Coordinates of C-alpha atoms in Angstrom, one line a residue:
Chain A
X270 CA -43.0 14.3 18.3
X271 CA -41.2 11.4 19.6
X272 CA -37.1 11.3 20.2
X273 CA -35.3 8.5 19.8
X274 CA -32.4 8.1 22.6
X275 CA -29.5 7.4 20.5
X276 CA -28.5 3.6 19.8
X277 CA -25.5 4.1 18.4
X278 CA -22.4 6.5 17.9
X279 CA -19.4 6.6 15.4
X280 CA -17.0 9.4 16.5
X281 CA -14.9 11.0 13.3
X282 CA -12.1 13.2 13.1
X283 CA -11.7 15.6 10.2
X284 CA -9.8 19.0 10.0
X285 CA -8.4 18.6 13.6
X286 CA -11.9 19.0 14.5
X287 CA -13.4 16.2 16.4
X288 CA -17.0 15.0 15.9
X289 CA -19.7 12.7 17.5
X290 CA -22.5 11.4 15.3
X291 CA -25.5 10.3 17.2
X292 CA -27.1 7.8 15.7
X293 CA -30.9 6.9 16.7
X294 CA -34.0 5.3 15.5
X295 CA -35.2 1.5 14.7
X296 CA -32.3 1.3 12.2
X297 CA -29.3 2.6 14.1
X298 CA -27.4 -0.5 13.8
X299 CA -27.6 -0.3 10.0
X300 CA -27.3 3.3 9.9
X301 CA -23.7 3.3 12.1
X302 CA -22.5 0.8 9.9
X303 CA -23.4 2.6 6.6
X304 CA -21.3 5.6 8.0
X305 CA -18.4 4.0 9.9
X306 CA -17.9 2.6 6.0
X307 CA -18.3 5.7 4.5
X308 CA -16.2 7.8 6.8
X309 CA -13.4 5.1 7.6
X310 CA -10.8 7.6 6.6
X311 CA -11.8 9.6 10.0
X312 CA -12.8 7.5 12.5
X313 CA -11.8 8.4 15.8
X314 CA -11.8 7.7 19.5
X315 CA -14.2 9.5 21.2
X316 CA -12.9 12.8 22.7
X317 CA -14.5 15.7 24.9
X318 CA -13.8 18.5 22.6
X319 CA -16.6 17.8 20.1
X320 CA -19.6 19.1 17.9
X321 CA -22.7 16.8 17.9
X322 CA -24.5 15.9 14.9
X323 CA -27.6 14.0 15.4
X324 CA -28.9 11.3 12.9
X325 CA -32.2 9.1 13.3
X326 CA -33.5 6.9 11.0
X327 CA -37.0 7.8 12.4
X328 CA -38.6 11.0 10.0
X329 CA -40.5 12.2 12.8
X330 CA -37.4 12.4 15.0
X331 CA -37.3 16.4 15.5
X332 CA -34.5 16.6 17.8
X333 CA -32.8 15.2 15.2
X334 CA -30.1 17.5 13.0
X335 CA -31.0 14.9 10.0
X336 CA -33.6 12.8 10.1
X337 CA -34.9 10.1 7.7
X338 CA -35.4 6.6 6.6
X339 CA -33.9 6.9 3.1
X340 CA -30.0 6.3 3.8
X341 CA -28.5 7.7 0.8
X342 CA -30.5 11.2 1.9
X343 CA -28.8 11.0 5.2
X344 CA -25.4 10.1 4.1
X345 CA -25.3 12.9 1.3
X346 CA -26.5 15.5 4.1
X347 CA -24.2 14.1 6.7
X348 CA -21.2 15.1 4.0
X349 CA -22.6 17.9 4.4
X350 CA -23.0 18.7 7.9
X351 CA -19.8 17.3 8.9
X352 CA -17.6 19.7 6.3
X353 CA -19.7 22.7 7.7
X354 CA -19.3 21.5 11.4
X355 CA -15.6 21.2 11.0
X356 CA -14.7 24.2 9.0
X357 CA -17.0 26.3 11.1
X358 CA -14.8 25.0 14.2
X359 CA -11.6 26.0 12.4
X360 CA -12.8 29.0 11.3
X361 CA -10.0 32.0 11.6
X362 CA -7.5 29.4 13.0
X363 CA -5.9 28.1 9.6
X364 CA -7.0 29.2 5.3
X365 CA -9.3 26.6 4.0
X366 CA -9.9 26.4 0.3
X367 CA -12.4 24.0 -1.8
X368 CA -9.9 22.0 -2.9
X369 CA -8.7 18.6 -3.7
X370 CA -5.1 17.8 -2.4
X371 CA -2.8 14.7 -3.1
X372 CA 0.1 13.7 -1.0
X373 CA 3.0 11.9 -2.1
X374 CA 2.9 8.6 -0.5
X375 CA 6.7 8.4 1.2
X376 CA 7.2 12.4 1.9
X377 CA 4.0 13.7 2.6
X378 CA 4.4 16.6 0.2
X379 CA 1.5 17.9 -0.8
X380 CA -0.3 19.4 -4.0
X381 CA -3.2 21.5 -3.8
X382 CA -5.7 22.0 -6.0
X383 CA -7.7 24.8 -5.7
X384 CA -10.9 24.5 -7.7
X385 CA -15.0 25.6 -7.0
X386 CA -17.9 23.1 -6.8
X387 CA -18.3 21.3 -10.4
X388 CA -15.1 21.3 -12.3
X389 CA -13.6 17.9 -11.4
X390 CA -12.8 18.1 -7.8
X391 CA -13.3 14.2 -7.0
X392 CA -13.4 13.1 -10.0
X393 CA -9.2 14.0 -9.2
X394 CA -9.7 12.8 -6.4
X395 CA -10.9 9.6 -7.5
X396 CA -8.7 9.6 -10.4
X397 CA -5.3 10.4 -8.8
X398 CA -4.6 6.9 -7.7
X399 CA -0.9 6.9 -6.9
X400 CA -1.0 9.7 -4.2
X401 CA -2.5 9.6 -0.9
X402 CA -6.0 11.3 -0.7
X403 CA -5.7 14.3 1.5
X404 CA -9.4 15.9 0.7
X405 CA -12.2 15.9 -2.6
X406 CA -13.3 19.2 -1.0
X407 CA -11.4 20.9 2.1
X408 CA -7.7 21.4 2.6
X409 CA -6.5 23.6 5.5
X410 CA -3.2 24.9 5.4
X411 CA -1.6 26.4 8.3
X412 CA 0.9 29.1 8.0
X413 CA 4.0 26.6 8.3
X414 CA 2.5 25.1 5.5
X415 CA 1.4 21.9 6.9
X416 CA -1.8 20.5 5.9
X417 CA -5.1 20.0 7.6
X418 CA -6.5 17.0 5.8
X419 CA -10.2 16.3 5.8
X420 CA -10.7 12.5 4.0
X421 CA -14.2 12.3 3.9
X422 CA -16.2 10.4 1.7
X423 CA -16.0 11.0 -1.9
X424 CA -19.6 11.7 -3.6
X425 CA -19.9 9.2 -6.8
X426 CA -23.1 9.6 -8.7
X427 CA -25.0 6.7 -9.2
X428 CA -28.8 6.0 -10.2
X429 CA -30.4 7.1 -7.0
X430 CA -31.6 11.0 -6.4
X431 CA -28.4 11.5 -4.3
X432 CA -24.5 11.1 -5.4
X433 CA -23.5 7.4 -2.7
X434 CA -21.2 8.4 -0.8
X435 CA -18.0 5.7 -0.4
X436 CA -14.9 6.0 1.4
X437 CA -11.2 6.6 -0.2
X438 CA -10.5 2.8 0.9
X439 CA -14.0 1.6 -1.0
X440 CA -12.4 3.4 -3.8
X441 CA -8.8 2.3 -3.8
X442 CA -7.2 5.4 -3.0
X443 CA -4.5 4.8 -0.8
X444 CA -4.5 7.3 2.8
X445 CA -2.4 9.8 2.8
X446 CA 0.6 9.8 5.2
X447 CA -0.5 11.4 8.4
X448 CA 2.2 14.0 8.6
X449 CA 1.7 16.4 5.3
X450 CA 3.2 19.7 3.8
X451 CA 1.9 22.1 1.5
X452 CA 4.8 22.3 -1.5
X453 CA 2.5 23.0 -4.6
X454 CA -0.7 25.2 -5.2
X455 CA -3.1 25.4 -8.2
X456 CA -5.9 26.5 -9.5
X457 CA -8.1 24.7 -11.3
X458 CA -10.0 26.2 -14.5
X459 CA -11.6 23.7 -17.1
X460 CA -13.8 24.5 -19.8
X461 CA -15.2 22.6 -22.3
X462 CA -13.4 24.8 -25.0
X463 CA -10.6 24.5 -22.8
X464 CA -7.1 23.8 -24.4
X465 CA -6.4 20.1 -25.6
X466 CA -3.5 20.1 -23.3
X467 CA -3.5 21.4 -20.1
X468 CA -1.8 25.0 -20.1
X469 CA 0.1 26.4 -16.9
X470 CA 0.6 30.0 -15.9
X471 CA 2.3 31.2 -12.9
X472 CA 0.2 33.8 -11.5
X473 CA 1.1 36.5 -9.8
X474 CA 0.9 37.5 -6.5
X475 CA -2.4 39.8 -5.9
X476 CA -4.0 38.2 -8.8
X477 CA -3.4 34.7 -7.1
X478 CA -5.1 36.1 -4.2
X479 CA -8.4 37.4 -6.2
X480 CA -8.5 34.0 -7.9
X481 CA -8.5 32.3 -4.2
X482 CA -10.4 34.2 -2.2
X483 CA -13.7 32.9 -3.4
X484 CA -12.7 29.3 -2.1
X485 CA -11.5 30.2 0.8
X486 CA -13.7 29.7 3.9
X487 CA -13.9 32.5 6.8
X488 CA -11.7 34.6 5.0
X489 CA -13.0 38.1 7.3
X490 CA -12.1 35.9 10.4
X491 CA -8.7 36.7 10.1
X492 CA -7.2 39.6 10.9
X493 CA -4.7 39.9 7.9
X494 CA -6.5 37.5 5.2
X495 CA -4.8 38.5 2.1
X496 CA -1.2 38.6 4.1
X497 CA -2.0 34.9 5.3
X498 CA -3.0 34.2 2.0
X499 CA 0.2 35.7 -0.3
X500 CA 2.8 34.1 2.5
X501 CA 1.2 30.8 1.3
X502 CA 0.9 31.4 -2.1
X503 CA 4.8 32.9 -2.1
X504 CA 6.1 30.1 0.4
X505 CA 4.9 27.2 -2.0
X506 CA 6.3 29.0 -4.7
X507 CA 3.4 31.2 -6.4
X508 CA 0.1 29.9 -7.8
X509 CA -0.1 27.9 -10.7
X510 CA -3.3 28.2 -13.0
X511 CA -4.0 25.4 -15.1
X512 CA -6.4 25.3 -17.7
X513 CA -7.7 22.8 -19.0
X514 CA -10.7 20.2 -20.8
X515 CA -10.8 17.3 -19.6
X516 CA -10.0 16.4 -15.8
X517 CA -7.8 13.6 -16.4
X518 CA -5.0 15.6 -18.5
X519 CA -4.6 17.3 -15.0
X520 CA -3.4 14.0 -13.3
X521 CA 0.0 14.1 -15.6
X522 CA 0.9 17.4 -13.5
X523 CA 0.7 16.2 -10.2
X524 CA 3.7 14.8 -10.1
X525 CA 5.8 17.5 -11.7
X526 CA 4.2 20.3 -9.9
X527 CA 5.4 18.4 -7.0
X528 CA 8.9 18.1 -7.7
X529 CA 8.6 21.8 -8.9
X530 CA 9.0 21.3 -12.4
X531 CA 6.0 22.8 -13.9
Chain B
X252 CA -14.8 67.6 -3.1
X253 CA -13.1 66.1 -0.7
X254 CA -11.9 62.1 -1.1
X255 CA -12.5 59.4 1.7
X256 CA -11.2 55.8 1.5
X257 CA -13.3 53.1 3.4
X258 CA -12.1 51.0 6.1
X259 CA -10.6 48.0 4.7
X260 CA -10.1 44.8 6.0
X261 CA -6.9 44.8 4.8
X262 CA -4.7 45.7 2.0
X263 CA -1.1 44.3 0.9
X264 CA 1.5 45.8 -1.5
X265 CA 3.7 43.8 -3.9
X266 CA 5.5 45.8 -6.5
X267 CA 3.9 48.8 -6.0
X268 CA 0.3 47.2 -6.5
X269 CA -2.6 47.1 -4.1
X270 CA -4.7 44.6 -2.8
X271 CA -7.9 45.2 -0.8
X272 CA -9.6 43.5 1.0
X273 CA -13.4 44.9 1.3
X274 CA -16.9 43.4 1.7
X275 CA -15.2 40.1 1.6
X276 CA -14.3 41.2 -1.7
X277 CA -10.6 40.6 -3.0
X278 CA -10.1 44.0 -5.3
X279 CA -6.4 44.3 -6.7
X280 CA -6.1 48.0 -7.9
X281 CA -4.1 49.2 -11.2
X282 CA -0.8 50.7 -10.9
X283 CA -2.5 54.3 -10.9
X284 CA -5.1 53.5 -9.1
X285 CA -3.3 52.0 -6.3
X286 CA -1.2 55.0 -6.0
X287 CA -4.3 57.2 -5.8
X288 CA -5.6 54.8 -3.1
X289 CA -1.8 55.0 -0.9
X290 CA -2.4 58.8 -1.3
X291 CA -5.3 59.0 0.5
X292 CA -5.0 59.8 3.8
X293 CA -7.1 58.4 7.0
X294 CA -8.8 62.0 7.0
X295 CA -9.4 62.7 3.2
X296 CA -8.0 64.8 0.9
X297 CA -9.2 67.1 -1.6
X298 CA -9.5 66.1 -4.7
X299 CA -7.0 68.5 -6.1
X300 CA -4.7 68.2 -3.9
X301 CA -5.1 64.6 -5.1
X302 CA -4.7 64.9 -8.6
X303 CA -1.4 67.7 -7.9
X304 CA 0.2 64.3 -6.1
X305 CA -0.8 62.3 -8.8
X306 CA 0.4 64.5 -11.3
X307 CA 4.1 65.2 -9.9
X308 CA 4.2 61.2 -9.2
X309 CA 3.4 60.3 -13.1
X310 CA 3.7 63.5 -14.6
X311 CA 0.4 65.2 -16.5
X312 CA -1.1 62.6 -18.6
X313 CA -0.8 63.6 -22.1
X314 CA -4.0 64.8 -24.3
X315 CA -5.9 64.7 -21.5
X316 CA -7.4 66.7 -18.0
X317 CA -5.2 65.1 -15.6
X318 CA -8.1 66.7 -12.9
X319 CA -11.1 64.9 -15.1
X320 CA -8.9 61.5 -15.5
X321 CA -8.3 61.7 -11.6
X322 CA -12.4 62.4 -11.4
X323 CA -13.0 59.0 -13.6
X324 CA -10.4 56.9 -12.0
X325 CA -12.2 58.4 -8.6
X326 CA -15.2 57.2 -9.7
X327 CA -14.5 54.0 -10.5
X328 CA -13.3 53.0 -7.3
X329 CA -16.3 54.8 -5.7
X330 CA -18.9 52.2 -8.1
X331 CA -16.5 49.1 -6.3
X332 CA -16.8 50.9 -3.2
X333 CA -13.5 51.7 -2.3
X334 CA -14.2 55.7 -2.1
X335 CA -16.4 57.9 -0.5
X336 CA -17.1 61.4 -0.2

């Protein structure tokens, strides 16, 4: 099989976690720009500490982690790879949860919103225009609550076979401010029988940590999980479940649950 | 029949409730049962002597076996895989 040498690189930055994408094949030029756009939010200089993902634009490439010519295929797996490569490289040294978080713009206080695959996540994201976008899927949290933000690309659908993926800035979404804090945590339920407005419970303690625990990543690489996880549930005063319809009756909370109101 | 907790990842109090973490499984244990569980010691105990410790912590429970509720409440946590024999 042949192997391209690679003909370009865009190095990105995402979850403290550096990483070099490779880039080879006859369109390697197209295909760098495609991501640089995409992943604008975590471009980088390159650095030495660093996973490698390679990309060709040749099929046939089989040295290649992703290979192909269709470019919305390699930018949805790309997502992909990148989120496991970086949580993979954090894993055990700071909680991650599948979540979205927003950051207010002057403080850096941050909400997170803990919530599995399919119930809203960028659609929040998307949605939440007057906060900086910290994450439509990751947020790490270390244990003096500062966040670990990981901007990549949000994934839109649109009428190909694969959701485009665009950048916060293609979006509008203004970046979030580079030092943030961890002052709010929900959980996200919707359902479509859901109530009309959005109801908030406080949870308590042990509870909060069975609703979180399934979108948590590497939780059996720490040694104390559930004591990592109630000190950050307890610090940012206790998690808040919100159920809910409709995504966008969840944007009115954002701001209260930030200034601890809700 | 003597009653053996498994080795869990690790557990975590708050108002006299347990959490366990086992499997990679978050299971948060009723007031009774968590008490059962903290009773337990790293070597087993009998499940008499269990349901005596039980008993003169909450007192017998009333129209009931306090030994066959202990046996059920054992079993429960054996189906999650919290117990052993």
């Amino acid at each position: 099989m042949p192997v391209d040498r690679p003909g370009a690189i865009v190095c990105v930055r995402s979850l403290d976690t550096a990483v070099r994408i490779e880039i080879s094949g006859p369109r390697a030029l197209e295909y760098r720009q495609q991501i640089e756009r995409a992943w604008s939010a975590c471009l980088a200089d390159p650095g030495t500490d660093v996973s490698v993902l390679r990309v060709s634009s040749n099929p046939d490439d089989s040295e290649a982690d992703i290979a192909s010519d269709d470019l919305d295929l390699v930018m949805h797996l790309l997502s992909q790879e990148v989120t496991l490569a970086v949580i993979g490289a954090q894993a055990g040294q700071f909680m991650m949860f599948h979540a979205v978080g927003l950051a207010d713009l002057e403080t850096g206080a941050t909400a997170v919103f803990v919530a599995p695959s399919g119930t809203g996540k960028t659609t929040l994201a998307r949605s939440a225009t007057a906060f900086g976008y910290v994450s439509d899927e990751t947020v790490g949290i270390r244990s003096d609550l500062s966040v670990v933000a990981h901007p990549k690309p949000l994934s839109i659908l649109h009428q190909g076979p694969y959701k485009q993926q665009l950048s916060p800035v293609q979006l509008g979404l203004a970046p979030a401010p580079s030092r943030l804090h961890a002052l709010a945590f929900a959980l996200l339920r919707r359902s479509d029988d859901g109530p009309e407005e959005p109801r908030v419970e406080l949870v308590p303690t042990l509870e909060a940590l069975a609703l979180l625990a399934p979108q948590a990543s590497y939780l059996a690489r720490f040694e104390q999980p559930l004591h990592v996880m109630a000190d950050l549930v307890e610090q940012t005063g206790g998690l808040r479940l919100i159920h809910y319809r409709s995504t966008v009756d969840v944007i009115p909370l954002v701001r209260p649950l930030l200034e601890g109101s809700l | 029949m003597r009653v053996r907790r498994v080795d869990a990842h690790d557990e975590i109090v708050r108002n006299e409730q347990v959490a366990v973490f086992v499997d990679l499984h978050v299971r948060v244990l009723s007031h009774m049962a968590s008490a059962l569980w903290s009773l337990i010691p790293p070597e087993g105990i009998e499940i008499d002597d269990l349901t005596a410790a039980l008993v003169e912590k909450f007192g017998a429970p009333p129209g009931a076996s306090a030994h066959q509720r202990v046996q059920e409440l054992v079993e429960e946590l054996r189906l999650v895989g919290l117990i052993f024999f």
